[in-house]
């Protein structure tokens, strides 16, 4: 990707060739919600053709700033400028009309409409009768998506595609409108490495067309690969803005967290420690897990005190395996045995009673209950245990909730705040707390650090480590290969719903994992085809 | 929390906001209506008139309480009116054994209706509106068959005193409705069942993954709704002093849904507002009474009610799109 100098090398028609003109600016913006100051006097300047990183801890105010910039929220104070002129967007639509195109953190397209309709929503091609020209729309949508490596049928409802593919559709939509600014709030958190490459290629094209990009991500390596400048927020305040090249990773992290560089260095960047000593006897044994088109005779064992990583590409059956173990995926055949006792009926409730907890991959659809408070979301699964004769005990709930909000550093105005109002990363921590407060024996973590900031990520990783040391058996799924390899003591690699290999001891490494993945050639797991439906199929059967 | 500065501008903004309106609008509307009547309607704010209004609204309140629970799970129960009729039809057949056995049989009918509805929704997986349509149609038919299509006078003094009796000046039906409202509020806010109900309504997939007994909760909700409807049928019959399965509870499902929606419970589930529901029923009752007292025809009253429903639905929609 173009280094910072490249932006400066292409001289725009400005008086100072080194500084391209500002496209979108926020000046002294403030925004409060009941009980929190989300933004306090924050300024941000987005210059033509630059890729500008917006970073900060969970709840620092990044998404809020983006929503203020794009007309979702009205700022309480301060002003916005577009090409130097003061503007105020009453609705996101107005921002889009003015050339500010946005991909929000939570994909906000219409799941029941076709992929093509979603891409052209509000600007559908019309035929002579002023009706929507469907053949043309479908053709153009398919062509557009092909450029993003997506081969899904554009007539299918968007909701039937995998999360990653949906994200790519959102990207295609955002980029295909004639934008001067493209804003992306954690676009990569739901993407596979391959899709991330596509995204970066698209960003590179935007860059060469002198379009400004505002880019939010918690993944440091991404920032250093593609961004020119950055703005750091902490607790709703601006702490730094400048060239990214002037900061090293440690300095950046310490700035985000507000801690000394030395302290950050001592903790290291991933939170994982050394390997663990696992027991001989497995606590969980699964055999012959099969389900048509999704799982093919998967067998694995989990030992107390170990972290077992589950590797594989998109659609290889990792999430399905985790769901099957947790009783959340109806199986054609297969058994799960926990501590010597075979689960007779494989249901979520039975699995939870046996001590299996699953942190699901899709936080919005399968995790949080947005209208309920942080407290109620945390105690949801543990409620029967915290009740007497069917009557809930607030005192007991409050005690547990306090412990976990502290331990995971959940940032909320109070335990009674609605979870839907929390920042994405804090929602994820609430879900973790929901499972940890059950004191499970087996913890299945499907993308546990997705959307979590570096500080919290290291904390979660350290927590996983600690839990394993305490004798918990952990299954870890992560599309972040570094995290997977560093976190796992042992790796089982899946391909096309079947076990393709196992890596133990010294062989647990990035190169070895890629080798196993590649050994099978371009198989079922390749590419972002639209056929990533297994997850969705599973969800439908939840009802 | 100390940051909640109560600047006047802020307050004005809050009053106008849809969120505020959905929450408190129904109480404000009742207050406005009462003030209006105090000023412009003769003999409205009298003990007698208020007592009459409360007695008339009590059966609706009882049904609406069950409906609020069902709507809290993202469902709806169209069969409540038919359940009332069914209870009314069964009563006279068993009154010979005394009030208690007859009452139990009537409530049992409510349980059966609830189990059927709940099974269709939770186990078979039908849409609630379709599932409960079956008994909406079939329930009343069955009631007419049981009663032979006849209106039957009630002579049992115990049952009659249930309909017209008073305790310390408060009609028994009103007392029962009040106690049930407290009970339902307790269930919703204090019991695991109630909290699980709200969770299932808020995100069913997540509730299932968290090990909640989704089917049991859903079935339980429809059973509660059925029992409350049956009880309402018994009380309405007692007040009528006759069992009239062909007319009793007609359009009750609509009144109940209206009370719930006007009371601020979203149709999308995940929240149950008990006090709001009671107030919503009261609002519709007072509105009708006010218009009648001013000699406006029933059609006007219906249009006024329709307008209120539209406002309530609009406010709820506004809030969701934020
Ligand atoms: N609609 C809302 N109502 C109340 N509080 C809100 C609302 N939206 C955001 N907040 C609060 O504002 C703060 C900033 O949230 P924001 O979503 O901007 O964080 P973020 O930096 O995007 O975090 P993340 O990395 O986790 O996505 C948080 O404390 C959050 O709880
Ligand atoms: Mg965010």
PDB file of N, CA and C and ligand atoms in Angstrom, chain A residues 62-63 105 185-186 423-424, ligand 2:
ATOM      1  N   UNK A  62     -15.505   6.181  19.047  1.00  0.00           N
ATOM      2  CA  UNK A  62     -15.220   6.134  17.615  1.00  0.00           C
ATOM      3  C   UNK A  62     -16.500   6.055  16.795  1.00  0.00           C
ATOM      4  N   UNK A  63     -17.344   5.078  17.134  1.00  0.00           N
ATOM      5  CA  UNK A  63     -18.583   4.929  16.365  1.00  0.00           C
ATOM      6  C   UNK A  63     -19.464   6.155  16.524  1.00  0.00           C
ATOM      7  N   UNK A 105     -20.694  -0.006  11.898  1.00  0.00           N
ATOM      8  CA  UNK A 105     -20.123  -1.161  12.595  1.00  0.00           C
ATOM      9  C   UNK A 105     -21.049  -2.370  12.524  1.00  0.00           C
ATOM     10  N   UNK A 185     -16.387   1.621   9.688  1.00  0.00           N
ATOM     11  CA  UNK A 185     -16.294   1.339  11.121  1.00  0.00           C
ATOM     12  C   UNK A 185     -16.068  -0.154  11.328  1.00  0.00           C
ATOM     13  N   UNK A 186     -14.863  -0.514  11.673  1.00  0.00           N
ATOM     14  CA  UNK A 186     -14.457  -1.904  11.872  1.00  0.00           C
ATOM     15  C   UNK A 186     -14.913  -2.824  10.738  1.00  0.00           C
ATOM     16  N   UNK A 423     -20.943   0.170  23.454  1.00  0.00           N
ATOM     17  CA  UNK A 423     -20.110   0.047  22.268  1.00  0.00           C
ATOM     18  C   UNK A 423     -19.940  -1.434  21.965  1.00  0.00           C
ATOM     19  N   UNK A 424     -19.590  -1.722  20.710  1.00  0.00           N
ATOM     20  CA  UNK A 424     -19.517  -3.107  20.258  1.00  0.00           C
ATOM     21  C   UNK A 424     -18.644  -3.989  21.140  1.00  0.00           C
TER      22      UNK A 424
HETATM   23 MG1  LIG C   2     -17.680   1.194  17.626  1.00  0.00          MG
END
